[in-house]
Each structure stands twice: as C-alpha cells, then as structure tokens.
C-alpha cells in the first residue's frame, strides 16, 4: 500500500466504492494554495511587461521580464528536485513561497529595469522550488492507484487561473492602476504562504511513513535538516537511484574498483533515470504546445479567421473536462489506451488547426487539443512519478517538468526555422507528425514494460 493510502486526514469528498479518497483536507489545502500561486503568476505575466512599457522601456526589455522569469525557473529545476528529496517537500515549498512573496512585494516600488529583471529572476526561482515541491508532496497525498486522476485534479486550478487571472489583472490596471494590481497580487501571495503552513505536519507524517517503510534515502527528507539526507544527495543517493525499487546495482565493496563500479553516473544527480522515458515522450508531445502557443494566432489571422482566441476557450473547457474525467477513463479502458487516445487527440487538434477554413473548425481543433493535453499530460506525469523510487520523487518531478520546459525552448526555435522555410502552416503538420510518433513510442515502451 502506498504511503498516501495511510493518510489519516478526514476526507472532504467521498471516494467511490472500494477507492481510496483523493480529496483529503491536506490535498484540498495544497490545491487551494497552488491555485492562489497560479493566479498570481498569470496576473504578473500579463501585467509586468505592460508595466515595463508604461515606464518607458523598450519592447525587447519588456520581453526580457518573461525571459528572465522562465530562464531562472528552468535553470534551477534539477536543483529543486534534489532539494525536495534531501531537504524535504515542505521546507523547499516554504522557501519557494517566501521567495515568491518577497519578490512580489518589490513590484510596488519604482524599480529600474535591471532591478525589475532581477526581481523576475528571483520570482522564477521561487516558482520553480514551489512547483517541484508541490507536485512531489501531492504524489505523497494521492493514492498510487489514482495517481493520474489526482494529478489531473491538481491541474484544474491552473486552467481556471489561466482564464480568470489575466482578465482580473487588466481590470485592476484599467480601474485603479498598476500599483493597485501589484498590491492585490502581493496580498494573494501572502494568503498563499499562510495556507501552506499547516502542511508541514502532513509532510512530517509522510516522512515517518516512508521511514517506517524502509525508505532510507527519504528518512530525513522532511526534517528540513541536512543530517543524513545530505549524504545521500550526492553519489550515495544515486546508488539508490540507479533504478527504482530493487534495480540498484550491487556495490560489492566500499573501495577500489568495486566502489568505482557502484558509483552512479554524474547525470543521475540531475535526471532520474526511471522517469526519463515518460519525460522523453512528453518532450515530443509538447511540440504541439509550442506550435499552438507560438504560431496559431498568426496562422489563423492570415487565413482571415476572426476571434481566434476562442480556440483557447474551447481548449480550456475540454482541458478541465479531461482532468476531471481522465481517471475514470483509465479505470475503464486502461492506462495505455487512455493516454494514447489523448496523444492522438492532440494530433487531431493540430491537423484541424492546419485545415481550419472557419472559426467552428478551429474551435473543434481547440476542443480536441485541450482534451488531449488534459488526458496525456497528467497520465505521463503519473507514470514518471511511479517509475521512480519514492526517495527520488522530487528528482522525478523535476526531470519531467524540465523535459517540458526544454521542449518549449527547442521546439519554438526549430518550428520558427521551419515556418520561415516552408510557411507557417507547415509547423502544424510537422508537430502533428512528431506527436503521432510519440504516441507510437509510448505504446511500444509501455508494451515492453519500460514504463509502469
């Protein structure tokens, strides 16, 4: 039985017959806090570039406010995964929330552009630490038999924030000005921090459960101290990370050639090997996201389709539907069929965007795309977590999200070059082919037992 299944907290939602509950009080608290952070994030992504332009900076410098934020988040992904496993879920989550809160408060000051960029980078660090810790703590709280379903529920607040937060930010700016908008974000960031504080007790309880279950690498995880855990974060940690449950290599001896043979590769400190296959598949699935986010608006405008933003409305609605119902589909049709269907739905969405003669077809493409991503991404995330040893779940999560981040950077550049050579429409055909190939790869590795 998983650690999460031992969760004694009172469930606030009744699970189905014979199922362990997902919506326990700690999970709802975590979901609420994460929702508040997402609202803050999307409000700032909308407002900060406009604020920079309002203060007379160039378009390039305004764009850098987002670049610095995302770059800082990506760079510290591997570190955040290590810290979550060594220092603990709650400790890293709290540090990330404090960094985010402090950085948010600095926006109310009149900052020169270089300091504004530094604040964005600091906030990116906080966001990355927080995101990895939240997802890892969530995998402790969610019953393993319902992991994909629970991760899907956890992502609903992101969908809501993505739709609601930009509107709220712009409304506040129009009515009361930038400073008022920043004050609201600062207050929300403070509430987000306060909501997380009671979760320390839950994290400590799961530490004890992992310790009782014999997971030595995680025994000191949520104490917030480096004692014991620090020794396992280096090469020693990799020894247990050489593979999940029962796949670690035999050490044979502590010195000489035997110790060298047992020493894990250097990259095992940055990437969890067992989570790498699901992460690699997700890397290619994200090609479709890069195509939509970067080129859809320009492509549909060129085809004379007005109100193309409704694509994202249809996508957001179906994304939420998929996250709510994905777990039920997996229980009925199986993990492989459900995730493969989600990936193929993304392919269908990309092809409909390429063909789209009118707004109705474009919105249908958005519906397919949203349902597909809402089904595939939580499923692949759950597989990445379940593939890794419990003591390495922080690194598994950072591996998965790092693959998604890198895909956005690489695919945007590659598809941009393709668009310049073969036209904007070609990026949707190319992305559809890449995503379709990832569906085939998923079915193959799943059938061979290479992923759980």
Tab-separated table of N, CA and C in Angstrom, residues 315-434:
chain	number	residue	atom	x	y	z
A	315	UNK	N	-10.400	25.009	-25.824
A	315	UNK	CA	-9.323	24.181	-25.285
A	315	UNK	C	-9.372	24.131	-23.761
A	316	UNK	N	-9.577	25.290	-23.134
A	316	UNK	CA	-9.601	25.333	-21.671
A	316	UNK	C	-10.748	24.538	-21.086
A	317	UNK	N	-11.929	24.635	-21.711
A	317	UNK	CA	-13.093	23.888	-21.223
A	317	UNK	C	-12.827	22.384	-21.295
A	318	UNK	N	-12.321	21.926	-22.438
A	318	UNK	CA	-12.087	20.496	-22.601
A	318	UNK	C	-10.889	20.017	-21.778
A	319	UNK	N	-9.951	20.905	-21.538
A	319	UNK	CA	-8.833	20.556	-20.657
A	319	UNK	C	-9.352	20.244	-19.254
A	320	UNK	N	-10.261	21.090	-18.761
A	320	UNK	CA	-10.840	20.851	-17.438
A	320	UNK	C	-11.669	19.569	-17.422
A	321	UNK	N	-12.436	19.340	-18.483
A	321	UNK	CA	-13.245	18.111	-18.575
A	321	UNK	C	-12.345	16.883	-18.528
A	322	UNK	N	-11.228	16.930	-19.255
A	322	UNK	CA	-10.317	15.788	-19.290
A	322	UNK	C	-9.678	15.551	-17.934
A	323	UNK	N	-9.295	16.614	-17.256
A	323	UNK	CA	-8.654	16.448	-15.955
A	323	UNK	C	-9.620	15.868	-14.921
A	324	UNK	N	-10.885	16.220	-15.050
A	324	UNK	CA	-11.875	15.690	-14.106
A	324	UNK	C	-12.198	14.230	-14.415
A	325	UNK	N	-12.319	13.899	-15.702
A	325	UNK	CA	-12.773	12.558	-16.072
A	325	UNK	C	-11.689	11.584	-16.482
A	326	UNK	N	-10.429	12.038	-16.552
A	326	UNK	CA	-9.362	11.171	-17.045
A	326	UNK	C	-9.151	9.918	-16.227
A	327	UNK	N	-9.239	10.040	-14.916
A	327	UNK	CA	-9.034	8.876	-14.058
A	327	UNK	C	-10.092	7.812	-14.277
A	328	UNK	N	-11.327	8.228	-14.473
A	328	UNK	CA	-12.404	7.270	-14.716
A	328	UNK	C	-12.185	6.539	-16.037
A	329	UNK	N	-11.716	7.280	-17.049
A	329	UNK	CA	-11.439	6.642	-18.336
A	329	UNK	C	-10.319	5.618	-18.214
A	330	UNK	N	-9.293	5.944	-17.427
A	330	UNK	CA	-8.197	4.994	-17.245
A	330	UNK	C	-8.671	3.724	-16.554
A	331	UNK	N	-9.541	3.871	-15.584
A	331	UNK	CA	-10.044	2.676	-14.893
A	331	UNK	C	-10.908	1.826	-15.809
A	332	UNK	N	-11.582	2.454	-16.750
A	332	UNK	CA	-12.476	1.698	-17.626
A	332	UNK	C	-11.751	1.109	-18.825
A	333	UNK	N	-10.859	1.909	-19.447
A	333	UNK	CA	-10.225	1.468	-20.688
A	333	UNK	C	-8.748	1.120	-20.540
A	334	UNK	N	-8.172	1.420	-19.386
A	334	UNK	CA	-6.767	1.126	-19.188
A	334	UNK	C	-5.887	2.349	-19.428
A	335	UNK	N	-4.715	2.330	-18.804
A	335	UNK	CA	-3.806	3.473	-18.887
A	335	UNK	C	-3.297	3.675	-20.306
A	336	UNK	N	-2.859	2.592	-20.951
A	336	UNK	CA	-2.252	2.720	-22.281
A	336	UNK	C	-3.237	3.285	-23.288
A	337	UNK	N	-4.426	2.733	-23.334
A	337	UNK	CA	-5.420	3.192	-24.313
A	337	UNK	C	-5.827	4.646	-24.057
A	338	UNK	N	-6.004	4.996	-22.786
A	338	UNK	CA	-6.466	6.356	-22.474
A	338	UNK	C	-5.411	7.393	-22.832
A	339	UNK	N	-4.155	7.166	-22.426
A	339	UNK	CA	-3.112	8.135	-22.730
A	339	UNK	C	-2.842	8.194	-24.229
A	340	UNK	N	-2.821	7.041	-24.891
A	340	UNK	CA	-2.612	7.030	-26.349
A	340	UNK	C	-3.724	7.786	-27.061
A	341	UNK	N	-4.964	7.616	-26.582
A	341	UNK	CA	-6.077	8.361	-27.180
A	341	UNK	C	-5.891	9.858	-26.973
A	342	UNK	N	-5.400	10.259	-25.797
A	342	UNK	CA	-5.140	11.675	-25.546
A	342	UNK	C	-4.089	12.241	-26.482
A	343	UNK	N	-3.011	11.479	-26.696
A	343	UNK	CA	-1.955	11.951	-27.593
A	343	UNK	C	-2.485	12.090	-29.020
A	344	UNK	N	-3.273	11.123	-29.451
A	344	UNK	CA	-3.833	11.186	-30.806
A	344	UNK	C	-4.850	12.317	-30.935
A	345	UNK	N	-5.522	12.665	-29.849
A	345	UNK	CA	-6.437	13.814	-29.883
A	345	UNK	C	-5.663	15.109	-30.107
A	346	UNK	N	-4.459	15.208	-29.535
A	346	UNK	CA	-3.606	16.373	-29.802
A	346	UNK	C	-3.257	16.434	-31.284
A	347	UNK	N	-2.941	15.280	-31.874
A	347	UNK	CA	-2.648	15.221	-33.314
A	347	UNK	C	-3.844	15.723	-34.116
A	348	UNK	N	-5.045	15.246	-33.748
A	348	UNK	CA	-6.257	15.682	-34.451
A	348	UNK	C	-6.449	17.185	-34.317
A	349	UNK	N	-6.206	17.726	-33.141
A	349	UNK	CA	-6.341	19.162	-32.942
A	349	UNK	C	-5.393	19.956	-33.826
A	350	UNK	N	-4.149	19.504	-33.933
A	350	UNK	CA	-3.166	20.197	-34.780
A	350	UNK	C	-3.570	20.145	-36.250
A	351	UNK	N	-4.079	19.004	-36.691
A	351	UNK	CA	-4.493	18.877	-38.093
A	351	UNK	C	-5.718	19.749	-38.383
A	352	UNK	N	-6.625	19.851	-37.418
A	352	UNK	CA	-7.789	20.715	-37.617
A	352	UNK	C	-7.381	22.185	-37.675
A	353	UNK	N	-6.399	22.586	-36.874
A	353	UNK	CA	-5.894	23.958	-36.956
A	353	UNK	C	-5.298	24.202	-38.337
A	354	UNK	N	-4.524	23.253	-38.835
A	354	UNK	CA	-3.918	23.407	-40.168
A	354	UNK	C	-4.994	23.553	-41.244
A	355	UNK	N	-6.063	22.766	-41.130
A	355	UNK	CA	-7.105	22.783	-42.158
A	355	UNK	C	-8.053	23.952	-41.983
A	356	UNK	N	-8.334	24.354	-40.774
A	356	UNK	CA	-9.380	25.285	-40.372
A	356	UNK	C	-9.809	26.303	-41.423
A	357	UNK	N	-10.937	26.059	-42.084
A	357	UNK	CA	-11.480	27.039	-43.033
A	357	UNK	C	-12.299	28.127	-42.339
A	358	UNK	N	-12.713	27.878	-41.095
A	358	UNK	CA	-13.558	28.837	-40.384
A	358	UNK	C	-13.376	28.664	-38.879
A	359	UNK	N	-14.071	29.515	-38.121
A	359	UNK	CA	-13.928	29.520	-36.669
A	359	UNK	C	-14.450	28.237	-36.041
A	360	UNK	N	-15.517	27.651	-36.585
A	360	UNK	CA	-16.095	26.444	-35.996
A	360	UNK	C	-15.094	25.292	-36.012
A	361	UNK	N	-14.412	25.117	-37.125
A	361	UNK	CA	-13.421	24.047	-37.227
A	361	UNK	C	-12.245	24.340	-36.294
A	362	UNK	N	-11.861	25.616	-36.201
A	362	UNK	CA	-10.771	25.992	-35.315
A	362	UNK	C	-11.127	25.671	-33.863
A	363	UNK	N	-12.355	25.965	-33.470
A	363	UNK	CA	-12.771	25.657	-32.096
A	363	UNK	C	-12.838	24.150	-31.868
A	364	UNK	N	-13.233	23.402	-32.894
A	364	UNK	CA	-13.208	21.940	-32.775
A	364	UNK	C	-11.775	21.457	-32.559
A	365	UNK	N	-10.841	22.077	-33.280
A	365	UNK	CA	-9.434	21.756	-33.067
A	365	UNK	C	-9.007	22.063	-31.645
A	366	UNK	N	-9.495	23.185	-31.110
A	366	UNK	CA	-9.186	23.532	-29.725
A	366	UNK	C	-9.736	22.515	-28.741
A	367	UNK	N	-10.932	22.011	-29.021
A	367	UNK	CA	-11.544	21.016	-28.138
A	367	UNK	C	-10.726	19.727	-28.133
A	368	UNK	N	-10.335	19.252	-29.315
A	368	UNK	CA	-9.512	18.046	-29.394
A	368	UNK	C	-8.166	18.259	-28.695
A	369	UNK	N	-7.564	19.395	-28.985
A	369	UNK	CA	-6.251	19.705	-28.407
A	369	UNK	C	-6.334	19.774	-26.874
A	370	UNK	N	-7.331	20.466	-26.343
A	370	UNK	CA	-7.474	20.601	-24.899
A	370	UNK	C	-7.738	19.282	-24.219
A	371	UNK	N	-8.652	18.474	-24.793
A	371	UNK	CA	-8.940	17.176	-24.197
A	371	UNK	C	-7.709	16.283	-24.248
A	372	UNK	N	-7.000	16.339	-25.367
A	372	UNK	CA	-5.816	15.500	-25.496
A	372	UNK	C	-4.735	15.851	-24.497
A	373	UNK	N	-4.425	17.143	-24.346
A	373	UNK	CA	-3.397	17.546	-23.397
A	373	UNK	C	-3.851	17.286	-21.962
A	374	UNK	N	-5.126	17.496	-21.689
A	374	UNK	CA	-5.650	17.252	-20.344
A	374	UNK	C	-5.654	15.789	-19.968
A	375	UNK	N	-5.622	14.911	-20.964
A	375	UNK	CA	-5.560	13.475	-20.720
A	375	UNK	C	-4.122	12.971	-20.689
A	376	UNK	N	-3.313	13.415	-21.648
A	376	UNK	CA	-1.957	12.883	-21.798
A	376	UNK	C	-1.004	13.398	-20.717
A	377	UNK	N	-1.039	14.696	-20.430
A	377	UNK	CA	-0.028	15.256	-19.531
A	377	UNK	C	-0.131	14.716	-18.091
A	378	UNK	N	-1.319	14.676	-17.470
A	378	UNK	CA	-1.377	14.080	-16.128
A	378	UNK	C	-1.012	12.604	-16.129
A	379	UNK	N	-1.409	11.892	-17.188
A	379	UNK	CA	-1.084	10.472	-17.265
A	379	UNK	C	0.403	10.226	-17.350
A	380	UNK	N	1.099	10.975	-18.207
A	380	UNK	CA	2.546	10.819	-18.337
A	380	UNK	C	3.256	11.275	-17.069
A	381	UNK	N	2.755	12.323	-16.428
A	381	UNK	CA	3.345	12.780	-15.173
A	381	UNK	C	3.242	11.705	-14.103
A	382	UNK	N	2.081	11.061	-14.022
A	382	UNK	CA	1.903	9.988	-13.046
A	382	UNK	C	2.849	8.824	-13.326
A	383	UNK	N	3.034	8.476	-14.586
A	383	UNK	CA	3.936	7.381	-14.929
A	383	UNK	C	5.379	7.719	-14.565
A	384	UNK	N	5.767	8.969	-14.759
A	384	UNK	CA	7.126	9.384	-14.409
A	384	UNK	C	7.356	9.250	-12.911
A	385	UNK	N	6.373	9.643	-12.113
A	385	UNK	CA	6.498	9.570	-10.658
A	385	UNK	C	6.506	8.114	-10.190
A	386	UNK	N	5.604	7.301	-10.728
A	386	UNK	CA	5.504	5.913	-10.298
A	386	UNK	C	6.691	5.077	-10.754
A	387	UNK	N	7.376	5.515	-11.811
A	387	UNK	CA	8.549	4.789	-12.286
A	387	UNK	C	9.728	4.952	-11.346
A	388	UNK	N	9.771	6.056	-10.615
A	388	UNK	CA	10.917	6.365	-9.759
A	388	UNK	C	10.725	5.806	-8.363
A	389	UNK	N	11.843	5.603	-7.671
A	389	UNK	CA	11.792	5.223	-6.270
A	389	UNK	C	11.188	6.379	-5.475
A	390	UNK	N	10.490	6.056	-4.394
A	390	UNK	CA	9.824	7.098	-3.604
A	390	UNK	C	10.811	8.120	-3.056
A	391	UNK	N	12.039	7.684	-2.779
A	391	UNK	CA	13.038	8.611	-2.263
A	391	UNK	C	13.533	9.580	-3.321
A	392	UNK	N	13.146	9.352	-4.593
A	392	UNK	CA	13.623	10.197	-5.704
A	392	UNK	C	12.467	10.880	-6.422
A	393	UNK	N	11.327	10.965	-5.791
A	393	UNK	CA	10.170	11.545	-6.473
A	393	UNK	C	10.358	13.025	-6.783
A	394	UNK	N	11.088	13.746	-5.936
A	394	UNK	CA	11.366	15.143	-6.244
A	394	UNK	C	12.153	15.275	-7.521
A	395	UNK	N	13.196	14.453	-7.673
A	395	UNK	CA	14.006	14.489	-8.892
A	395	UNK	C	13.211	13.998	-10.090
A	396	UNK	N	12.323	13.023	-9.876
A	396	UNK	CA	11.475	12.538	-10.973
A	396	UNK	C	10.569	13.657	-11.487
A	397	UNK	N	9.980	14.411	-10.561
A	397	UNK	CA	9.126	15.527	-10.973
A	397	UNK	C	9.919	16.601	-11.708
A	398	UNK	N	11.107	16.930	-11.191
A	398	UNK	CA	11.909	17.951	-11.862
A	398	UNK	C	12.367	17.467	-13.233
A	399	UNK	N	12.649	16.163	-13.365
A	399	UNK	CA	13.012	15.595	-14.671
A	399	UNK	C	11.878	15.778	-15.664
A	400	UNK	N	10.672	15.484	-15.228
A	400	UNK	CA	9.511	15.580	-16.118
A	400	UNK	C	9.256	17.023	-16.546
A	401	UNK	N	9.265	17.937	-15.594
A	401	UNK	CA	8.986	19.333	-15.928
A	401	UNK	C	10.131	19.980	-16.696
A	402	UNK	N	11.360	19.529	-16.448
A	402	UNK	CA	12.482	20.043	-17.210
A	402	UNK	C	12.343	19.650	-18.676
A	403	UNK	N	11.867	18.426	-18.934
A	403	UNK	CA	11.642	18.000	-20.319
A	403	UNK	C	10.593	18.874	-20.993
A	404	UNK	N	9.549	19.219	-20.264
A	404	UNK	CA	8.523	20.088	-20.830
A	404	UNK	C	9.070	21.482	-21.101
A	405	UNK	N	9.850	22.015	-20.174
A	405	UNK	CA	10.432	23.350	-20.353
A	405	UNK	C	11.383	23.384	-21.545
A	406	UNK	N	12.260	22.381	-21.627
A	406	UNK	CA	13.233	22.340	-22.717
A	406	UNK	C	12.542	22.175	-24.063
A	407	UNK	N	11.476	21.408	-24.083
A	407	UNK	CA	10.747	21.211	-25.334
A	407	UNK	C	10.217	22.537	-25.870
A	408	UNK	N	9.697	23.368	-24.969
A	408	UNK	CA	9.171	24.662	-25.409
A	408	UNK	C	10.270	25.511	-26.036
A	409	UNK	N	11.448	25.508	-25.419
A	409	UNK	CA	12.546	26.318	-25.947
A	409	UNK	C	13.048	25.781	-27.277
A	410	UNK	N	13.268	24.461	-27.347
A	410	UNK	CA	13.827	23.857	-28.558
A	410	UNK	C	12.830	23.895	-29.706
A	411	UNK	N	11.585	23.508	-29.428
A	411	UNK	CA	10.588	23.422	-30.500
A	411	UNK	C	10.219	24.786	-31.056
A	412	UNK	N	10.152	25.799	-30.204
A	412	UNK	CA	9.817	27.128	-30.701
A	412	UNK	C	10.855	27.596	-31.718
A	413	UNK	N	12.140	27.342	-31.438
A	413	UNK	CA	13.197	27.742	-32.375
A	413	UNK	C	13.158	26.900	-33.641
A	414	UNK	N	13.013	25.575	-33.480
A	414	UNK	CA	13.013	24.691	-34.647
A	414	UNK	C	11.807	24.947	-35.547
A	415	UNK	N	10.641	25.107	-34.941
A	415	UNK	CA	9.445	25.364	-35.738
A	415	UNK	C	9.492	26.746	-36.374
A	416	UNK	N	10.130	27.706	-35.714
A	416	UNK	CA	10.296	29.022	-36.318
A	416	UNK	C	11.130	28.955	-37.579
A	417	UNK	N	12.198	28.167	-37.532
A	417	UNK	CA	13.027	27.990	-38.732
A	417	UNK	C	12.242	27.301	-39.833
A	418	UNK	N	11.427	26.309	-39.467
A	418	UNK	CA	10.606	25.609	-40.463
A	418	UNK	C	9.586	26.552	-41.075
A	419	UNK	N	8.962	27.396	-40.241
A	419	UNK	CA	7.969	28.343	-40.753
A	419	UNK	C	8.595	29.309	-41.745
A	420	UNK	N	9.810	29.750	-41.480
A	420	UNK	CA	10.490	30.652	-42.403
A	420	UNK	C	10.821	29.988	-43.716
A	421	UNK	N	11.015	28.673	-43.689
A	421	UNK	CA	11.391	27.947	-44.906
A	421	UNK	C	10.178	27.456	-45.693
A	422	UNK	N	9.162	26.925	-44.978
A	422	UNK	CA	8.053	26.262	-45.666
A	422	UNK	C	6.698	26.887	-45.383
A	423	UNK	N	6.636	27.982	-44.646
A	423	UNK	CA	5.361	28.614	-44.354
A	423	UNK	C	4.835	28.234	-42.980
A	424	UNK	N	3.982	29.100	-42.441
A	424	UNK	CA	3.508	28.895	-41.079
A	424	UNK	C	2.693	27.620	-40.929
A	425	UNK	N	1.907	27.280	-41.929
A	425	UNK	CA	1.082	26.075	-41.834
A	425	UNK	C	1.893	24.808	-41.647
A	426	UNK	N	3.127	24.811	-42.142
A	426	UNK	CA	3.943	23.596	-42.067
A	426	UNK	C	4.245	23.200	-40.632
A	427	UNK	N	4.246	24.159	-39.713
A	427	UNK	CA	4.609	23.808	-38.339
A	427	UNK	C	3.558	22.905	-37.704
A	428	UNK	N	2.297	23.046	-38.120
A	428	UNK	CA	1.247	22.204	-37.538
A	428	UNK	C	1.315	20.785	-38.091
A	429	UNK	N	1.676	20.655	-39.365
A	429	UNK	CA	1.866	19.314	-39.924
A	429	UNK	C	3.071	18.631	-39.304
A	430	UNK	N	4.157	19.375	-39.165
A	430	UNK	CA	5.363	18.792	-38.574
A	430	UNK	C	5.123	18.399	-37.125
A	431	UNK	N	4.473	19.269	-36.365
A	431	UNK	CA	4.193	18.953	-34.964
A	431	UNK	C	3.248	17.764	-34.845
A	432	UNK	N	2.253	17.688	-35.730
A	432	UNK	CA	1.337	16.547	-35.706
A	432	UNK	C	2.099	15.246	-35.942
A	433	UNK	N	3.064	15.268	-36.853
A	433	UNK	CA	3.859	14.071	-37.121
A	433	UNK	C	4.702	13.691	-35.907
A	434	UNK	N	5.311	14.684	-35.254
A	434	UNK	CA	6.134	14.410	-34.074
A	434	UNK	C	5.283	13.852	-32.942
